[in-house]
Structure formats: structure tokens, C-alpha cells
């Protein structure tokens, strides 16, 4: 399979714009509803999180009926807890309740209320009960530290790519990273609106991991483009001297090396190629480089996705959405490295040549 990313650039860029646009709508709705582009957990807002799981009488076949989440929400709402959210856990036999910051006596009251409310479904397993409390100052520090870490990581990537390649390579690689972050954030914005999924400190870790993975893929493709450009512009050996009586190749026309990259444009010896020919040659180098690295990019992504799927399915409530963020981010990162980063670079170089 050979891709012509330049020819179909409008399709690839439009698909990215559509996904990001839908995500931005979700973030705007989250901002209107929660005062934050995503639905924040107590890690960022401060508060109390109580996780309880019911005892399974006959595991694993018969653990009893699942908890009616809507009924439990209504019961807890009647107690007037601030910032109340209730999520299902452990396949419906557990719940995670988050509220505003509670004093020790209030937390005990919440535990007792949950024990009574869940009595029709079973008994709470005390060994699996977990209470987390995050104070307002700690939550603000987590949010500030996570934002700084993400900004520093992006700045470091820009500096590295500027030194390793050229500034325009760094700019478009960074735009590809921003694309990946926006795609993941958009997906989690809609999950927060529809399914009540909240983002916590693990989400920041996931974004940093995605940035590192995505730029690695982009660097490999850019490196191949740079190497192919060097081969194309390398000085050619002088033509062999003609031997009397031996046929000689036409001396007036040579192809730009490597021939497998630029196969259609021929340039006269000593003549400067026109801007259109230069732009076309760069497009061919980009397409050739993308196809050279395509198999590696796809195979690497697939081998990374498989363990993430395992964590998503069997990793439990704590790691489930962390794995989902990585899964979405790695797929978006591969897409943006193959298509967006290369298309934007080709567009910019063409614009410079034609100016």
C-alpha cells in the first residue's frame, strides 16, 4: 500500500479539523457546566472520594444484582452534599462517590448512609473501602504543577527539534502534538458530559506520555525526509569521458537523485529548476519518506495498542481511563505524524519556494 498524503491532504486535514471541532464543542459545554474544559475530579477541585465494593457471595458467577445508580444518586442528592458525583465500579457491584471536602465526622456519616442505602444489594466489603481526601490547596498545586509540566515538555520538544532539524520542522511537530492533546481532551470532554468521566492527575501523566510517543514518530518521519533531501541534493559524479567509437548517454539531461523518489521531473544540466519543479520534487520526497516509514509506524502503534487494550478491559476502575487516554492519544499521534506534520511541512516549503 502506498499513500499519497499530498494529493489527499484536504481529506486528512479535514478529518482532523472535524474531530477537533467536535471536541472543542464538548470542552465549551464542559466549561459552561463545570467551569473547566473537562470534568475535573477531586484531584483538581479538592474534596472527598469514597469507594465501596459489595461482598460477592458466590464469586464469580453470582455476586448479586447490580446497584441501581440512579436510585442511589437520588438518595444521596437528598442529603445535600456539595459537588456530588456517583460513578459505577467493579462491574456494577461498587460505587465511587465524590463530594466537596468533608470533616471526619461527615465522612463517617456518609459511610453509614451508603451502608444503609446499599443494603438491598448486599454488604459493603470493609477491606475494599477506600477514602481519599484532597484539600483545596493541594488540588490547586496539582493543577498548576500538571500544567507547568505539560508546558515545559512542549517547550523542550520545540527546542530539541529546532536544534536537531530546523525551526519550521519544530513548529509543525508541535502543532501535531497540540492536535493529539486536543483530540484526547475532546474525547474526555464528551465522556465527562455523557458518562460522568472525570479527569485526574493520571490524565496529565497520559498527556505527557502521548506527547513523548507522538514526537518520536514525527522525528522518525522528519529524519527520513531530511536524509532523502540530502541524497537528492548530493553532488553527482561527473559523466564518464567518452571513448571513441563507444555510444554515450545523452549529456544534456540527468535525473535528480534518488531516481526512486523523483521519477518524473528531469532537469537540464546546469539549469536551476523552476519553483514548480522544486515544489513537486519536495512533495515526492515527502510521499516517498512517509511510505518508507509507514509500515514501521503502523506496526509500532499496533504493538502498543494491544497491551493498552488489555489494561482497558482488565485493569480495573483506577487504570481504565488512563489506558483509554493513552489509546486515543497514540492513535491520534500516529495519524498526526503521518499526515498532519508532513502535509503542513510540505505546504510551508512549497509556499517558501513559490514566494
Short mmCIF file of C-alpha atoms in Angstrom, two decimals:
data_model
loop_
_atom_site.label_atom_id
_atom_site.label_comp_id
_atom_site.label_asym_id
_atom_site.label_seq_id
_atom_site.Cartn_x
_atom_site.Cartn_y
_atom_site.Cartn_z
CA UNK A 1 0.00 0.00 0.00
CA UNK A 2 1.33 3.41 -0.96
CA UNK A 3 -0.08 6.63 0.41
CA UNK A 4 -0.16 9.92 -1.46
CA UNK A 5 -0.52 12.21 1.54
CA UNK A 6 -0.03 15.36 -0.54
CA UNK A 7 -2.69 14.52 -3.11
CA UNK A 8 -5.34 13.73 -0.49
CA UNK A 9 -4.20 16.36 2.01
CA UNK A 10 -7.60 18.07 2.13
CA UNK A 11 -9.27 14.84 3.28
CA UNK A 12 -6.73 14.15 6.04
CA UNK A 13 -6.70 17.72 7.35
CA UNK A 14 -10.50 18.00 7.17
CA UNK A 15 -10.88 14.81 9.22
CA UNK A 16 -8.58 16.22 11.90
CA UNK A 17 -10.40 19.55 11.89
CA UNK A 18 -13.77 17.79 12.24
CA UNK A 19 -12.63 15.70 15.23
CA UNK A 20 -11.02 18.69 16.93
CA UNK A 21 -14.09 20.86 16.25
CA UNK A 22 -16.41 18.31 17.87
CA UNK A 23 -14.02 18.08 20.82
CA UNK A 24 -13.90 21.86 21.22
CA UNK A 25 -17.70 21.96 21.36
CA UNK A 26 -17.56 19.38 24.15
CA UNK A 27 -14.95 21.42 26.03
CA UNK A 28 -17.05 24.57 25.70
CA UNK A 29 -20.06 22.73 27.11
CA UNK A 30 -17.91 21.40 29.97
CA UNK A 31 -16.63 24.90 30.66
CA UNK A 32 -20.20 26.20 30.85
CA UNK A 33 -21.29 23.33 33.11
CA UNK A 34 -18.24 22.67 35.32
CA UNK A 35 -16.19 25.86 34.96
CA UNK A 36 -13.38 23.77 33.41
CA UNK A 37 -12.82 22.46 29.84
CA UNK A 38 -13.04 18.90 31.19
CA UNK A 39 -14.92 17.38 34.08
CA UNK A 40 -12.36 17.68 36.92
CA UNK A 41 -12.01 15.15 39.72
CA UNK A 42 -11.25 15.94 43.35
CA UNK A 43 -7.56 15.93 42.37
CA UNK A 44 -8.14 19.36 40.83
CA UNK A 45 -11.15 20.69 42.71
CA UNK A 46 -10.49 19.33 46.20
CA UNK A 47 -12.95 17.19 48.11
CA UNK A 48 -13.59 13.69 49.36
CA UNK A 49 -13.77 10.47 47.35
CA UNK A 50 -15.25 7.32 48.86
CA UNK A 51 -15.03 3.98 47.04
CA UNK A 52 -17.02 0.99 48.29
CA UNK A 53 -17.50 -2.52 46.90
CA UNK A 54 -20.14 -5.04 47.90
CA UNK A 55 -19.23 -8.53 49.09
CA UNK A 56 -19.62 -11.15 46.37
CA UNK A 57 -21.38 -14.17 47.88
CA UNK A 58 -20.57 -16.73 45.20
CA UNK A 59 -17.79 -15.42 43.00
CA UNK A 60 -17.50 -15.10 40.14
CA UNK A 61 -20.82 -16.37 38.76
CA UNK A 62 -23.29 -14.97 41.29
CA UNK A 63 -22.39 -11.74 43.05
CA UNK A 64 -25.92 -10.42 43.24
CA UNK A 65 -27.83 -7.72 41.38
CA UNK A 66 -26.01 -4.57 40.27
CA UNK A 67 -26.53 -1.33 42.15
CA UNK A 68 -29.24 0.96 40.79
CA UNK A 69 -27.10 4.04 40.24
CA UNK A 70 -29.94 6.47 39.52
CA UNK A 71 -31.78 5.48 42.70
CA UNK A 72 -28.58 5.86 44.75
CA UNK A 73 -27.90 9.28 43.19
CA UNK A 74 -31.37 10.44 44.19
CA UNK A 75 -30.87 9.20 47.76
CA UNK A 76 -27.51 10.94 48.10
CA UNK A 77 -28.82 14.13 46.48
CA UNK A 78 -31.44 14.33 49.23
CA UNK A 79 -28.57 14.68 51.74
CA UNK A 80 -27.43 17.94 50.06
CA UNK A 81 -23.77 17.01 49.53
CA UNK A 82 -21.75 19.59 47.59
CA UNK A 83 -20.25 18.70 44.18
CA UNK A 84 -21.81 15.27 44.38
CA UNK A 85 -20.92 12.73 41.68
CA UNK A 86 -21.66 9.00 41.76
CA UNK A 87 -19.99 6.52 39.41
CA UNK A 88 -20.31 2.79 39.00
CA UNK A 89 -17.35 0.49 39.69
CA UNK A 90 -16.45 -3.18 39.85
CA UNK A 91 -18.97 -4.20 37.21
CA UNK A 92 -21.90 -2.52 38.94
CA UNK A 93 -21.21 -4.01 42.38
CA UNK A 94 -19.35 -0.97 43.63
CA UNK A 95 -19.67 2.81 43.58
CA UNK A 96 -17.33 5.80 43.74
CA UNK A 97 -18.85 8.81 45.47
CA UNK A 98 -17.19 12.22 45.27
CA UNK A 99 -18.30 15.27 47.21
CA UNK A 100 -16.88 18.51 48.49
CA UNK A 101 -14.42 18.48 51.36
CA UNK A 102 -15.89 16.60 54.36
CA UNK A 103 -14.84 16.64 58.00
CA UNK A 104 -14.03 13.24 59.64
CA UNK A 105 -17.47 13.03 61.29
CA UNK A 106 -19.17 13.88 57.99
CA UNK A 107 -17.20 11.13 56.22
CA UNK A 108 -18.36 8.60 58.82
CA UNK A 109 -21.95 9.76 58.29
CA UNK A 110 -21.55 9.30 54.54
CA UNK A 111 -20.21 5.76 55.04
CA UNK A 112 -23.13 4.88 57.30
CA UNK A 113 -25.62 6.34 54.84
CA UNK A 114 -24.09 4.36 51.97
CA UNK A 115 -24.20 1.14 54.04
CA UNK A 116 -27.94 1.63 54.59
CA UNK A 117 -28.66 2.68 51.01
CA UNK A 118 -26.78 -0.31 49.55
CA UNK A 119 -28.24 -2.85 51.98
CA UNK A 120 -30.78 -4.16 49.42
CA UNK A 121 -27.88 -5.10 47.13
CA UNK A 122 -25.52 -6.63 49.72
CA UNK A 123 -22.97 -5.82 52.39
CA UNK A 124 -20.05 -3.42 51.91
CA UNK A 125 -16.67 -5.17 51.95
CA UNK A 126 -14.62 -3.23 54.57
CA UNK A 127 -11.34 -4.47 53.06
CA UNK A 128 -12.13 -2.74 49.76
CA UNK A 129 -13.41 0.54 51.17
CA UNK A 130 -11.17 3.48 50.30
CA UNK A 131 -11.41 7.13 51.32
CA UNK A 132 -9.33 9.87 49.67
CA UNK A 133 -9.33 13.49 50.68
CA UNK A 134 -7.68 16.27 48.69
CA UNK A 135 -7.58 19.73 50.21
CA UNK A 136 -8.16 22.86 48.09
CA UNK A 137 -4.51 23.93 48.28
CA UNK A 138 -3.22 20.51 47.23
CA UNK A 139 -5.67 20.35 44.32
CA UNK A 140 -4.58 23.79 43.08
CA UNK A 141 -0.96 22.71 43.37
CA UNK A 142 -1.66 19.53 41.37
CA UNK A 143 -3.40 21.51 38.63
CA UNK A 144 -0.65 24.12 38.49
CA UNK A 145 2.12 21.52 38.55
CA UNK A 146 0.47 19.46 35.83
CA UNK A 147 0.00 22.49 33.57
CA UNK A 148 3.63 23.56 34.07
CA UNK A 149 4.88 20.03 33.37
CA UNK A 150 2.93 19.92 30.11
CA UNK A 151 4.16 23.37 29.03
CA UNK A 152 7.80 22.55 29.88
CA UNK A 153 7.56 19.26 27.97
CA UNK A 154 6.24 21.01 24.85
CA UNK A 155 8.91 23.71 25.11
CA UNK A 156 11.65 21.10 25.47
CA UNK A 157 10.36 19.27 22.40
CA UNK A 158 10.35 22.50 20.36
CA UNK A 159 13.94 23.31 21.39
CA UNK A 160 15.16 19.80 20.64
CA UNK A 161 13.54 19.70 17.20
CA UNK A 162 14.83 23.20 16.39
CA UNK A 163 18.40 22.05 17.09
CA UNK A 164 18.02 18.62 15.52
CA UNK A 165 16.21 19.77 12.39
CA UNK A 166 15.08 23.31 11.53
CA UNK A 167 12.64 25.73 13.19
CA UNK A 168 9.82 25.01 10.74
CA UNK A 169 10.11 21.26 11.45
CA UNK A 170 9.81 22.05 15.18
CA UNK A 171 6.76 24.25 14.68
CA UNK A 172 4.81 21.66 12.70
CA UNK A 173 5.81 18.81 15.01
CA UNK A 174 4.50 20.90 17.90
CA UNK A 175 1.25 21.55 16.02
CA UNK A 176 0.90 17.79 15.62
CA UNK A 177 1.33 17.41 19.39
CA UNK A 178 -1.30 20.07 20.04
CA UNK A 179 -3.59 18.14 17.67
CA UNK A 180 -3.10 14.97 19.74
CA UNK A 181 -3.75 16.76 23.05
CA UNK A 182 -6.91 18.39 21.65
CA UNK A 183 -8.23 15.07 20.31
CA UNK A 184 -7.76 13.33 23.68
CA UNK A 185 -9.18 16.29 25.59
CA UNK A 186 -12.18 16.44 23.28
CA UNK A 187 -12.93 12.75 23.75
CA UNK A 188 -12.75 13.10 27.54
CA UNK A 189 -14.85 16.27 27.46
CA UNK A 190 -17.70 14.33 25.83
CA UNK A 191 -17.13 11.36 28.16
CA UNK A 192 -17.45 13.79 31.07
CA UNK A 193 -20.70 15.18 29.71
CA UNK A 194 -22.26 11.86 28.72
CA UNK A 195 -20.81 9.27 31.11
CA UNK A 196 -19.62 11.43 34.01
CA UNK A 197 -15.95 10.54 33.43
CA UNK A 198 -13.63 12.85 35.35
CA UNK A 199 -10.01 13.73 34.65
CA UNK A 200 -7.45 13.38 37.44
CA UNK A 201 -3.68 13.63 37.82
CA UNK A 202 -3.28 10.42 35.79
CA UNK A 203 -4.77 12.29 32.82
CA UNK A 204 -1.85 14.76 32.94
CA UNK A 205 0.56 11.80 33.01
CA UNK A 206 -1.24 10.36 29.99
CA UNK A 207 -0.90 13.65 28.05
CA UNK A 208 2.83 13.81 28.78
CA UNK A 209 3.27 10.22 27.65
CA UNK A 210 1.31 10.90 24.47
CA UNK A 211 3.49 13.94 23.70
CA UNK A 212 6.66 11.83 24.00
CA UNK A 213 5.28 9.00 21.89
CA UNK A 214 3.88 11.22 19.17
CA UNK A 215 7.03 13.30 18.73
CA UNK A 216 9.08 10.11 18.46
CA UNK A 217 7.02 9.04 15.46
CA UNK A 218 7.24 12.51 13.91
CA UNK A 219 11.02 12.65 14.38
CA UNK A 220 11.44 9.35 12.52
CA UNK A 221 9.45 10.59 9.52
CA UNK A 222 11.15 14.00 9.50
CA UNK A 223 14.53 12.34 9.77
CA UNK A 224 13.76 10.23 6.72
CA UNK A 225 12.63 13.33 4.81
CA UNK A 226 15.87 15.09 5.72
CA UNK A 227 18.01 12.12 4.66
CA UNK A 228 16.20 11.79 1.34
CA UNK A 229 16.60 15.52 0.69
CA UNK A 230 20.34 15.16 1.31
CA UNK A 231 20.56 12.30 -1.16
CA UNK A 232 18.62 14.28 -3.71
CA UNK A 233 20.85 17.35 -3.42
CA UNK A 234 24.17 15.47 -3.17
CA UNK A 235 26.66 16.31 -5.97
CA UNK A 236 26.54 13.86 -8.87
CA UNK A 237 29.65 12.16 -10.21
CA UNK A 238 30.90 13.66 -13.46
CA UNK A 239 29.86 11.82 -16.59
CA UNK A 240 32.37 9.31 -17.87
CA UNK A 241 34.60 10.54 -20.64
CA UNK A 242 33.51 9.41 -24.00
CA UNK A 243 35.54 6.77 -25.66
CA UNK A 244 35.94 7.00 -29.39
CA UNK A 245 33.66 4.51 -31.01
CA UNK A 246 31.55 3.91 -27.85
CA UNK A 247 27.96 5.23 -27.55
CA UNK A 248 27.44 7.87 -24.87
CA UNK A 249 24.36 8.69 -22.80
CA UNK A 250 22.63 11.99 -23.51
CA UNK A 251 24.68 14.57 -21.61
CA UNK A 252 22.08 17.30 -21.66
CA UNK A 253 19.60 15.63 -19.34
CA UNK A 254 20.02 13.93 -15.96
CA UNK A 255 17.52 12.93 -13.31
CA UNK A 256 17.64 14.26 -9.76
CA UNK A 257 18.72 11.52 -7.37
CA UNK A 258 17.46 9.27 -5.94
CA UNK A 259 15.60 8.17 -9.02
CA UNK A 260 13.06 6.20 -6.98
CA UNK A 261 11.92 9.44 -5.32
CA UNK A 262 11.83 11.86 -8.18
CA UNK A 263 10.93 9.86 -11.21
CA UNK A 264 9.02 12.30 -13.32
CA UNK A 265 10.92 15.55 -13.26
CA UNK A 266 14.03 15.91 -15.37
CA UNK A 267 16.25 18.91 -15.12
CA UNK A 268 18.74 20.11 -17.62
CA UNK A 269 22.35 20.10 -16.50
CA UNK A 270 23.37 23.44 -15.05
CA UNK A 271 19.85 24.81 -15.17
CA UNK A 272 18.10 25.91 -12.00
CA UNK A 273 14.81 24.07 -11.60
CA UNK A 274 11.67 26.19 -11.65
CA UNK A 275 9.77 26.78 -8.36
CA UNK A 276 7.02 24.43 -9.53
CA UNK A 277 9.56 21.67 -10.17
CA UNK A 278 11.19 22.25 -6.77
CA UNK A 279 7.81 22.10 -5.03
CA UNK A 280 6.85 18.95 -6.92
CA UNK A 281 10.18 17.34 -6.03
CA UNK A 282 9.69 18.12 -2.34
CA UNK A 283 6.17 16.65 -2.44
CA UNK A 284 7.56 13.46 -3.93
CA UNK A 285 10.24 13.28 -1.25
CA UNK A 286 7.59 13.67 1.46
CA UNK A 287 5.39 10.96 -0.05
CA UNK A 288 8.36 8.65 -0.51
CA UNK A 289 9.56 9.18 3.07
CA UNK A 290 6.10 8.60 4.55
CA UNK A 291 5.76 5.33 2.67
CA UNK A 292 9.26 4.27 3.74
CA UNK A 293 8.30 4.62 7.41
CA UNK A 294 4.62 3.69 7.14
CA UNK A 295 4.98 0.00 7.98
CA UNK A 296 7.16 0.75 10.98
CA UNK A 297 4.73 3.39 12.31
CA UNK A 298 1.69 1.14 11.94
CA UNK A 299 3.38 -1.93 13.44
CA UNK A 300 4.72 0.05 16.40
CA UNK A 301 1.30 1.52 17.10
CA UNK A 302 -0.42 -1.86 16.89
CA UNK A 303 2.02 -3.49 19.32
CA UNK A 304 1.47 -0.58 21.72
CA UNK A 305 -2.30 -0.72 21.43
CA UNK A 306 -2.59 -4.40 22.36
CA UNK A 307 -1.32 -4.08 25.97
CA UNK A 308 -3.35 -0.90 26.39
CA UNK A 309 -6.49 -2.77 25.36
CA UNK A 310 -5.67 -5.40 27.98
CA UNK A 311 -5.33 -2.71 30.67
CA UNK A 312 -8.53 -1.04 29.48
CA UNK A 313 -10.52 -4.27 29.72
CA UNK A 314 -8.97 -5.86 32.82
CA UNK A 315 -7.05 -3.08 34.60
CA UNK A 316 -9.85 -2.04 36.95
CA UNK A 317 -11.51 1.31 37.53
CA UNK A 318 -8.31 3.12 38.52
CA UNK A 319 -6.38 2.45 35.31
CA UNK A 320 -9.26 2.08 32.85
CA UNK A 321 -9.50 5.71 31.75
CA UNK A 322 -5.73 6.19 31.93
CA UNK A 323 -5.40 3.38 29.38
CA UNK A 324 -8.21 4.87 27.30
CA UNK A 325 -6.46 8.26 27.18
CA UNK A 326 -3.22 6.62 26.04
CA UNK A 327 -5.08 4.54 23.47
CA UNK A 328 -6.80 7.55 21.90
CA UNK A 329 -3.62 9.63 22.11
CA UNK A 330 -1.36 7.04 20.48
CA UNK A 331 -3.77 6.57 17.57
CA UNK A 332 -4.11 10.34 17.15
CA UNK A 333 -0.32 10.69 17.43
CA UNK A 334 0.33 8.18 14.69
CA UNK A 335 -2.24 9.88 12.45
CA UNK A 336 -0.85 13.37 13.02
CA UNK A 337 2.76 12.21 12.48
CA UNK A 338 1.98 10.50 9.18
CA UNK A 339 -0.43 13.05 7.78
CA UNK A 340 -0.64 16.42 9.51
CA UNK A 341 3.04 17.01 10.30
CA UNK A 342 4.19 16.06 6.79
CA UNK A 343 1.39 17.83 4.93
CA UNK A 344 1.93 21.08 6.82
CA UNK A 345 5.68 20.89 6.26
CA UNK A 346 5.17 20.34 2.51
CA UNK A 347 2.68 23.21 2.37
CA UNK A 348 5.10 25.56 4.12
CA UNK A 349 8.10 24.62 1.98
CA UNK A 350 6.03 24.98 -1.19
CA UNK A 351 4.88 28.41 -0.03
CA UNK A 352 8.51 29.44 0.53
CA UNK A 353 9.64 28.17 -2.87
CA UNK A 354 6.77 29.79 -4.76
CA UNK A 355 7.11 33.16 -2.95
#
